[in-house]
PDB file of C-alpha atoms in Angstrom:
ATOM      1  CA  ASP A   1     -63.853  -6.663-151.540  1.00 63.00           C
ATOM      2  CA  ALA A   2     -62.283  -7.843-148.469  1.00 74.00           C
ATOM      3  CA  GLY A   3     -64.447  -7.431-145.313  1.00 92.00           C
ATOM      4  CA  VAL A   4     -63.245  -6.688-141.780  1.00 96.00           C
ATOM      5  CA  THR A   5     -60.145  -8.284-140.898  1.00 97.00           C
ATOM      6  CA  GLN A   6     -58.580  -9.012-137.608  1.00 98.00           C
ATOM      7  CA  SER A   7     -55.357 -10.288-136.373  1.00 97.00           C
ATOM      8  CA  PRO A   8     -54.246 -12.524-134.650  1.00 97.00           C
ATOM      9  CA  THR A   9     -57.154 -14.834-134.364  1.00 97.00           C
ATOM     10  CA  HIS A  10     -55.991 -16.476-131.221  1.00 96.00           C
ATOM     11  CA  LEU A  11     -53.707 -15.238-128.573  1.00 96.00           C
ATOM     12  CA  ILE A  12     -52.740 -16.578-125.017  1.00 98.00           C
ATOM     13  CA  LYS A  13     -51.212 -14.063-122.714  1.00 98.00           C
ATOM     14  CA  THR A  14     -50.223 -14.102-119.077  1.00 98.00           C
ATOM     15  CA  ARG A  15     -51.554 -12.156-116.298  1.00 98.00           C
ATOM     16  CA  GLY A  16     -49.936  -8.712-116.209  1.00 98.00           C
ATOM     17  CA  GLN A  17     -48.917  -8.716-119.578  1.00 98.00           C
ATOM     18  CA  GLN A  18     -49.900  -6.278-122.312  1.00 98.00           C
ATOM     19  CA  VAL A  19     -51.528  -7.079-125.557  1.00 98.00           C
ATOM     20  CA  THR A  20     -52.314  -5.422-129.042  1.00 98.00           C
ATOM     21  CA  LEU A  21     -54.998  -6.418-131.168  1.00 98.00           C
ATOM     22  CA  ARG A  22     -55.300  -5.072-134.856  1.00 98.00           C
ATOM     23  CA  CYS A  23     -58.115  -4.323-137.226  1.00 98.00           C
ATOM     24  CA  SER A  24     -58.566  -3.243-140.800  1.00 97.00           C
ATOM     25  CA  PRO A  25     -62.030  -1.937-141.688  1.00 95.00           C
ATOM     26  CA  LYS A  26     -64.255  -2.873-144.849  1.00 92.00           C
ATOM     27  CA  SER A  27     -63.302  -0.725-147.932  1.00 90.00           C
ATOM     28  CA  GLY A  28     -64.993   2.430-147.793  1.00 87.00           C
ATOM     29  CA  HIS A  29     -65.620   2.370-144.003  1.00 90.00           C
ATOM     30  CA  ASP A  30     -63.874   5.045-141.827  1.00 91.00           C
ATOM     31  CA  THR A  31     -65.184   4.276-138.480  1.00 91.00           C
ATOM     32  CA  VAL A  32     -64.035   1.663-136.211  1.00 94.00           C
ATOM     33  CA  SER A  33     -65.448   0.251-132.984  1.00 94.00           C
ATOM     34  CA  TRP A  34     -64.296  -2.292-130.720  1.00 97.00           C
ATOM     35  CA  TYR A  35     -66.307  -4.763-128.536  1.00 97.00           C
ATOM     36  CA  GLN A  36     -65.505  -7.392-125.863  1.00 98.00           C
ATOM     37  CA  GLN A  37     -67.722 -10.622-125.906  1.00 97.00           C
ATOM     38  CA  ALA A  38     -67.472 -12.959-122.854  1.00 95.00           C
ATOM     39  CA  LEU A  39     -68.619 -16.361-123.269  1.00 92.00           C
ATOM     40  CA  GLY A  40     -72.516 -16.408-123.167  1.00 90.00           C
ATOM     41  CA  GLN A  41     -72.952 -12.839-123.246  1.00 93.00           C
ATOM     42  CA  GLY A  42     -73.547 -10.298-125.988  1.00 94.00           C
ATOM     43  CA  PRO A  43     -70.851  -7.974-127.240  1.00 95.00           C
ATOM     44  CA  GLN A  44     -69.992  -4.961-124.898  1.00 95.00           C
ATOM     45  CA  PHE A  45     -69.012  -1.759-126.403  1.00 95.00           C
ATOM     46  CA  ILE A  46     -65.351  -0.512-125.745  1.00 96.00           C
ATOM     47  CA  PHE A  47     -64.653   2.410-127.870  1.00 95.00           C
ATOM     48  CA  GLN A  48     -65.156   3.928-131.180  1.00 93.00           C
ATOM     49  CA  TYR A  49     -62.529   5.529-133.310  1.00 94.00           C
ATOM     50  CA  TYR A  50     -63.139   8.211-136.152  1.00 90.00           C
ATOM     51  CA  GLU A  51     -60.797  10.715-137.778  1.00 91.00           C
ATOM     52  CA  GLU A  52     -57.986   9.122-135.726  1.00 94.00           C
ATOM     53  CA  GLU A  53     -59.684  10.212-132.444  1.00 94.00           C
ATOM     54  CA  GLU A  54     -61.588   8.185-129.652  1.00 93.00           C
ATOM     55  CA  ARG A  55     -65.212   9.500-129.997  1.00 90.00           C
ATOM     56  CA  GLN A  56     -67.153   7.353-127.598  1.00 89.00           C
ATOM     57  CA  ARG A  57     -66.120   5.015-124.891  1.00 92.00           C
ATOM     58  CA  GLY A  58     -67.908   2.359-123.118  1.00 92.00           C
ATOM     59  CA  ASN A  59     -67.583   1.284-119.365  1.00 93.00           C
ATOM     60  CA  PHE A  60     -63.970  -0.061-119.715  1.00 96.00           C
ATOM     61  CA  PRO A  61     -61.003   0.993-117.513  1.00 97.00           C
ATOM     62  CA  ASP A  62     -58.096   3.060-118.798  1.00 96.00           C
ATOM     63  CA  ARG A  63     -56.290  -0.355-119.289  1.00 98.00           C
ATOM     64  CA  PHE A  64     -57.947  -0.446-122.602  1.00 98.00           C
ATOM     65  CA  SER A  65     -56.625   1.988-124.923  1.00 97.00           C
ATOM     66  CA  GLY A  66     -56.673   2.264-128.825  1.00 97.00           C
ATOM     67  CA  HIS A  67     -55.464   4.005-131.829  1.00 97.00           C
ATOM     68  CA  GLN A  68     -56.831   4.677-135.437  1.00 97.00           C
ATOM     69  CA  PHE A  69     -54.279   5.329-138.233  1.00 97.00           C
ATOM     70  CA  PRO A  70     -54.552   7.346-141.400  1.00 96.00           C
ATOM     71  CA  ASN A  71     -55.732   4.474-143.453  1.00 95.00           C
ATOM     72  CA  TYR A  72     -58.514   3.815-140.974  1.00 95.00           C
ATOM     73  CA  SER A  73     -57.151   0.747-139.581  1.00 97.00           C
ATOM     74  CA  SER A  74     -56.983   0.336-135.761  1.00 98.00           C
ATOM     75  CA  GLU A  75     -55.415  -1.213-132.762  1.00 98.00           C
ATOM     76  CA  LEU A  76     -56.746  -2.104-129.252  1.00 98.00           C
ATOM     77  CA  ASN A  77     -54.324  -2.237-126.525  1.00 98.00           C
ATOM     78  CA  VAL A  78     -54.861  -3.858-123.211  1.00 98.00           C
ATOM     79  CA  ASN A  79     -52.361  -3.371-120.303  1.00 98.00           C
ATOM     80  CA  ALA A  80     -51.888  -5.219-117.097  1.00 98.00           C
ATOM     81  CA  LEU A  81     -54.124  -8.261-118.219  1.00 98.00           C
ATOM     82  CA  LEU A  82     -56.468  -9.800-115.884  1.00 98.00           C
ATOM     83  CA  LEU A  83     -58.065 -13.278-116.089  1.00 97.00           C
ATOM     84  CA  GLY A  84     -61.304 -11.456-116.641  1.00 97.00           C
ATOM     85  CA  ASP A  85     -59.931 -10.041-119.792  1.00 98.00           C
ATOM     86  CA  SER A  86     -60.357 -13.594-121.502  1.00 98.00           C
ATOM     87  CA  ALA A  87     -62.973 -13.113-124.155  1.00 97.00           C
ATOM     88  CA  LEU A  88     -63.630 -12.659-127.932  1.00 97.00           C
ATOM     89  CA  TYR A  89     -62.441  -9.119-129.097  1.00 98.00           C
ATOM     90  CA  LEU A  90     -64.450  -8.047-132.034  1.00 97.00           C
ATOM     91  CA  CYS A  91     -63.776  -5.122-134.333  1.00 97.00           C
ATOM     92  CA  ALA A  92     -66.721  -3.626-136.170  1.00 95.00           C
ATOM     93  CA  SER A  93     -66.465  -0.985-138.996  1.00 93.00           C
ATOM     94  CA  SER A  94     -69.000   1.084-140.354  1.00 87.00           C
ATOM     95  CA  PRO A  95     -69.446   4.193-142.895  1.00 82.00           C
ATOM     96  CA  ARG A  96     -69.925   7.574-141.146  1.00 71.00           C
ATOM     97  CA  THR A  97     -73.399   8.299-142.550  1.00 66.00           C
ATOM     98  CA  ARG A  98     -75.594   9.962-139.998  1.00 54.00           C
ATOM     99  CA  GLY A  99     -78.611   7.956-138.965  1.00 53.00           C
ATOM    100  CA  LYS A 100     -77.191   4.583-140.249  1.00 60.00           C
ATOM    101  CA  TYR A 101     -75.611   2.420-137.573  1.00 69.00           C
ATOM    102  CA  GLU A 102     -75.235  -0.953-139.535  1.00 77.00           C
ATOM    103  CA  ALA A 103     -71.866  -2.255-138.527  1.00 86.00           C
ATOM    104  CA  PHE A 104     -69.918  -5.053-139.940  1.00 91.00           C
ATOM    105  CA  PHE A 105     -67.697  -7.276-137.723  1.00 95.00           C
ATOM    106  CA  GLY A 106     -64.549  -8.988-138.310  1.00 96.00           C
ATOM    107  CA  GLN A 107     -63.967 -12.631-137.203  1.00 96.00           C
ATOM    108  CA  GLY A 108     -62.605 -11.688-133.773  1.00 97.00           C
ATOM    109  CA  THR A 109     -59.439 -12.229-131.783  1.00 98.00           C
ATOM    110  CA  ARG A 110     -59.927 -14.842-129.231  1.00 97.00           C
ATOM    111  CA  LEU A 111     -57.810 -13.810-126.131  1.00 98.00           C
ATOM    112  CA  THR A 112     -57.067 -16.160-123.218  1.00 98.00           C
ATOM    113  CA  VAL A 113     -55.341 -14.904-120.259  1.00 98.00           C
ATOM    114  CA  VAL A 114     -53.775 -17.540-117.875  1.00 97.00           C
TER     115      VAL A 114
ATOM    116  CA  ARG B   1     -85.086  -2.179-116.990  1.00 66.00           C
ATOM    117  CA  LYS B   2     -81.950  -3.345-118.784  1.00 73.00           C
ATOM    118  CA  GLU B   3     -81.041  -1.551-122.052  1.00 89.00           C
ATOM    119  CA  VAL B   4     -81.797  -4.462-124.241  1.00 93.00           C
ATOM    120  CA  GLU B   5     -83.471  -7.611-122.905  1.00 94.00           C
ATOM    121  CA  GLN B   6     -84.221 -10.661-124.769  1.00 94.00           C
ATOM    122  CA  ASP B   7     -85.994 -14.107-124.340  1.00 86.00           C
ATOM    123  CA  PRO B   8     -83.231 -16.230-122.738  1.00 77.00           C
ATOM    124  CA  GLY B   9     -83.952 -19.339-124.685  1.00 85.00           C
ATOM    125  CA  PRO B  10     -82.830 -21.805-125.717  1.00 92.00           C
ATOM    126  CA  PHE B  11     -85.486 -22.437-128.329  1.00 95.00           C
ATOM    127  CA  ASN B  12     -85.339 -26.076-129.627  1.00 96.00           C
ATOM    128  CA  VAL B  13     -87.518 -26.436-132.581  1.00 97.00           C
ATOM    129  CA  PRO B  14     -88.238 -28.963-135.494  1.00 97.00           C
ATOM    130  CA  GLU B  15     -87.655 -28.268-139.036  1.00 98.00           C
ATOM    131  CA  GLY B  16     -90.470 -26.125-140.565  1.00 97.00           C
ATOM    132  CA  ALA B  17     -91.573 -24.605-137.344  1.00 97.00           C
ATOM    133  CA  THR B  18     -92.285 -20.957-136.930  1.00 97.00           C
ATOM    134  CA  VAL B  19     -90.496 -19.341-134.083  1.00 96.00           C
ATOM    135  CA  ALA B  20     -90.502 -15.951-132.512  1.00 95.00           C
ATOM    136  CA  PHE B  21     -87.924 -14.084-130.475  1.00 94.00           C
ATOM    137  CA  ASN B  22     -88.745 -11.002-128.365  1.00 93.00           C
ATOM    138  CA  CYS B  23     -86.670  -7.883-127.274  1.00 94.00           C
ATOM    139  CA  THR B  24     -87.344  -5.099-125.253  1.00 94.00           C
ATOM    140  CA  TYR B  25     -85.172  -1.839-124.916  1.00 93.00           C
ATOM    141  CA  SER B  26     -85.201   0.917-122.613  1.00 90.00           C
ATOM    142  CA  ASN B  27     -84.484   4.023-124.619  1.00 84.00           C
ATOM    143  CA  SER B  28     -87.616   5.256-125.962  1.00 83.00           C
ATOM    144  CA  ALA B  29     -85.569   7.694-128.444  1.00 82.00           C
ATOM    145  CA  SER B  30     -84.053   4.865-130.084  1.00 82.00           C
ATOM    146  CA  GLN B  31     -85.021   5.276-134.036  1.00 82.00           C
ATOM    147  CA  SER B  32     -83.273   2.049-135.524  1.00 85.00           C
ATOM    148  CA  PHE B  33     -82.957  -1.565-134.350  1.00 90.00           C
ATOM    149  CA  PHE B  34     -81.091  -4.557-135.573  1.00 92.00           C
ATOM    150  CA  TRP B  35     -81.182  -8.279-135.422  1.00 95.00           C
ATOM    151  CA  TYR B  36     -77.625  -9.902-135.829  1.00 95.00           C
ATOM    152  CA  ARG B  37     -77.169 -13.662-136.076  1.00 97.00           C
ATOM    153  CA  GLN B  38     -74.063 -15.304-134.624  1.00 97.00           C
ATOM    154  CA  ASP B  39     -72.919 -18.759-135.207  1.00 96.00           C
ATOM    155  CA  CYS B  40     -70.846 -20.705-132.469  1.00 92.00           C
ATOM    156  CA  ARG B  41     -67.581 -19.060-132.232  1.00 88.00           C
ATOM    157  CA  LYS B  42     -68.039 -16.819-135.030  1.00 93.00           C
ATOM    158  CA  GLU B  43     -68.540 -13.038-135.524  1.00 95.00           C
ATOM    159  CA  PRO B  44     -72.065 -11.513-135.443  1.00 95.00           C
ATOM    160  CA  LYS B  45     -73.596 -10.949-138.867  1.00 95.00           C
ATOM    161  CA  LEU B  46     -76.452  -8.376-139.713  1.00 92.00           C
ATOM    162  CA  LEU B  47     -79.586 -10.099-140.092  1.00 95.00           C
ATOM    163  CA  MET B  48     -82.176  -7.329-140.596  1.00 92.00           C
ATOM    164  CA  SER B  49     -82.445  -3.583-139.906  1.00 89.00           C
ATOM    165  CA  VAL B  50     -85.630  -2.003-138.826  1.00 88.00           C
ATOM    166  CA  TYR B  51     -86.014   1.676-139.173  1.00 83.00           C
ATOM    167  CA  SER B  52     -89.871   1.845-139.184  1.00 80.00           C
ATOM    168  CA  SER B  53     -92.665  -0.449-138.036  1.00 80.00           C
ATOM    169  CA  GLY B  54     -91.190  -3.230-139.559  1.00 86.00           C
ATOM    170  CA  ASN B  55     -89.065  -5.269-142.264  1.00 89.00           C
ATOM    171  CA  GLU B  56     -89.544  -8.469-144.035  1.00 91.00           C
ATOM    172  CA  ASP B  57     -86.985 -10.502-145.920  1.00 92.00           C
ATOM    173  CA  GLY B  58     -87.967 -13.863-147.217  1.00 96.00           C
ATOM    174  CA  ARG B  59     -88.751 -16.213-144.077  1.00 97.00           C
ATOM    175  CA  PHE B  60     -87.497 -13.592-141.606  1.00 97.00           C
ATOM    176  CA  THR B  61     -90.113 -10.782-140.413  1.00 96.00           C
ATOM    177  CA  ALA B  62     -88.961  -8.203-137.740  1.00 95.00           C
ATOM    178  CA  GLN B  63     -91.852  -6.046-136.175  1.00 93.00           C
ATOM    179  CA  LEU B  64     -91.389  -2.969-133.928  1.00 92.00           C
ATOM    180  CA  ASN B  65     -93.829  -1.554-131.472  1.00 91.00           C
ATOM    181  CA  ARG B  66     -92.494   1.721-130.268  1.00 89.00           C
ATOM    182  CA  ALA B  67     -95.325   2.298-127.644  1.00 89.00           C
ATOM    183  CA  SER B  68     -94.337  -0.995-125.806  1.00 90.00           C
ATOM    184  CA  GLN B  69     -90.670  -0.516-126.667  1.00 91.00           C
ATOM    185  CA  TYR B  70     -90.610  -4.079-128.090  1.00 90.00           C
ATOM    186  CA  ILE B  71     -89.135  -5.696-131.186  1.00 93.00           C
ATOM    187  CA  SER B  72     -89.664  -9.242-132.465  1.00 94.00           C
ATOM    188  CA  LEU B  73     -88.164 -11.434-134.981  1.00 96.00           C
ATOM    189  CA  LEU B  74     -90.277 -14.247-136.656  1.00 97.00           C
ATOM    190  CA  ILE B  75     -88.783 -17.053-138.591  1.00 97.00           C
ATOM    191  CA  ARG B  76     -91.006 -19.067-140.772  1.00 98.00           C
ATOM    192  CA  ASP B  77     -90.388 -22.568-141.885  1.00 98.00           C
ATOM    193  CA  SER B  78     -87.181 -23.148-139.943  1.00 98.00           C
ATOM    194  CA  LYS B  79     -84.276 -24.522-141.552  1.00 98.00           C
ATOM    195  CA  LEU B  80     -81.419 -26.524-139.890  1.00 98.00           C
ATOM    196  CA  SER B  81     -79.096 -23.719-140.992  1.00 97.00           C
ATOM    197  CA  ASP B  82     -80.909 -21.233-138.944  1.00 98.00           C
ATOM    198  CA  SER B  83     -79.437 -22.725-135.911  1.00 97.00           C
ATOM    199  CA  ALA B  84     -77.463 -19.908-134.263  1.00 97.00           C
ATOM    200  CA  THR B  85     -77.737 -17.185-131.704  1.00 96.00           C
ATOM    201  CA  TYR B  86     -79.858 -14.002-132.268  1.00 97.00           C
ATOM    202  CA  LEU B  87     -78.839 -10.907-130.964  1.00 96.00           C
ATOM    203  CA  CYS B  88     -81.121  -8.019-130.710  1.00 96.00           C
ATOM    204  CA  VAL B  89     -79.228  -4.585-131.223  1.00 94.00           C
ATOM    205  CA  VAL B  90     -80.112  -1.069-130.311  1.00 91.00           C
ATOM    206  CA  PRO B  91     -77.896   1.969-131.077  1.00 86.00           C
ATOM    207  CA  GLY B  92     -76.354   3.505-127.808  1.00 80.00           C
ATOM    208  CA  GLY B  93     -75.742   7.004-128.714  1.00 68.00           C
ATOM    209  CA  SER B  94     -75.882   9.710-131.395  1.00 59.00           C
ATOM    210  CA  GLN B  95     -72.895   8.284-133.364  1.00 58.00           C
ATOM    211  CA  GLY B  96     -73.496   4.670-133.462  1.00 64.00           C
ATOM    212  CA  ASN B  97     -72.063   2.473-130.548  1.00 84.00           C
ATOM    213  CA  LEU B  98     -74.265  -0.443-130.528  1.00 90.00           C
ATOM    214  CA  ILE B  99     -76.080  -2.077-127.404  1.00 92.00           C
ATOM    215  CA  PHE B 100     -76.390  -5.683-127.559  1.00 94.00           C
ATOM    216  CA  GLY B 101     -78.777  -8.089-125.758  1.00 94.00           C
ATOM    217  CA  LYS B 102     -77.515 -11.442-124.524  1.00 94.00           C
ATOM    218  CA  GLY B 103     -78.686 -13.137-127.263  1.00 95.00           C
ATOM    219  CA  THR B 104     -81.260 -16.021-127.847  1.00 95.00           C
ATOM    220  CA  LYS B 105     -80.198 -19.561-128.855  1.00 95.00           C
ATOM    221  CA  LEU B 106     -82.028 -21.344-131.509  1.00 97.00           C
ATOM    222  CA  SER B 107     -81.617 -25.005-132.357  1.00 97.00           C
ATOM    223  CA  VAL B 108     -83.595 -26.554-135.260  1.00 97.00           C
ATOM    224  CA  LYS B 109     -83.629 -30.311-135.223  1.00 96.00           C
ATOM    225  CA  PRO B 110     -84.660 -32.643-137.936  1.00 95.00           C
TER     226      PRO B 110
END
């Protein structure tokens, strides 16, 4: 049983560029959340997708957008990259079971903006 | 008070030691809590879930004090392999976004 998989694992982009990160959830999971983890910090919630719609959003600007596909996989898009967007981007999947919030994380995409 | 606050660490302990991490949370309505472990440059991995007063799994014990809005993680008989950052996590909303503390770094020395 494959766990949560993310691609790519590492990425280097230039300021002002756009980036797309991808995530396939764990088998049986239909909810995907994205987190940003800066060095020395805990992960920060970006947004969550369920039934192909954004259900919750954290305190991130509109430059951060996403999508969920019918097979539950998801993309995170970041436009007009800033140096401060350099971070580890984590995808987490979970089953849509009310009262249960256990999430399983992918290995992350390490984004460096230069 | 920040939503989730943890001991800043780092904790440097010898093998075999008992170590405890503390975490406070601000949302008194929270019903579930988690401890995640994160190795250097890796993803967080779920260590323990706490849905009532506490949970025990081998050398690891998590305790919850709702009155004080306080969670602790106790590790007994520390192993070298326990060296990692431990993240205290609280659900942030009704549908399951997670709020993470900054993490406490543990280093177990021979």
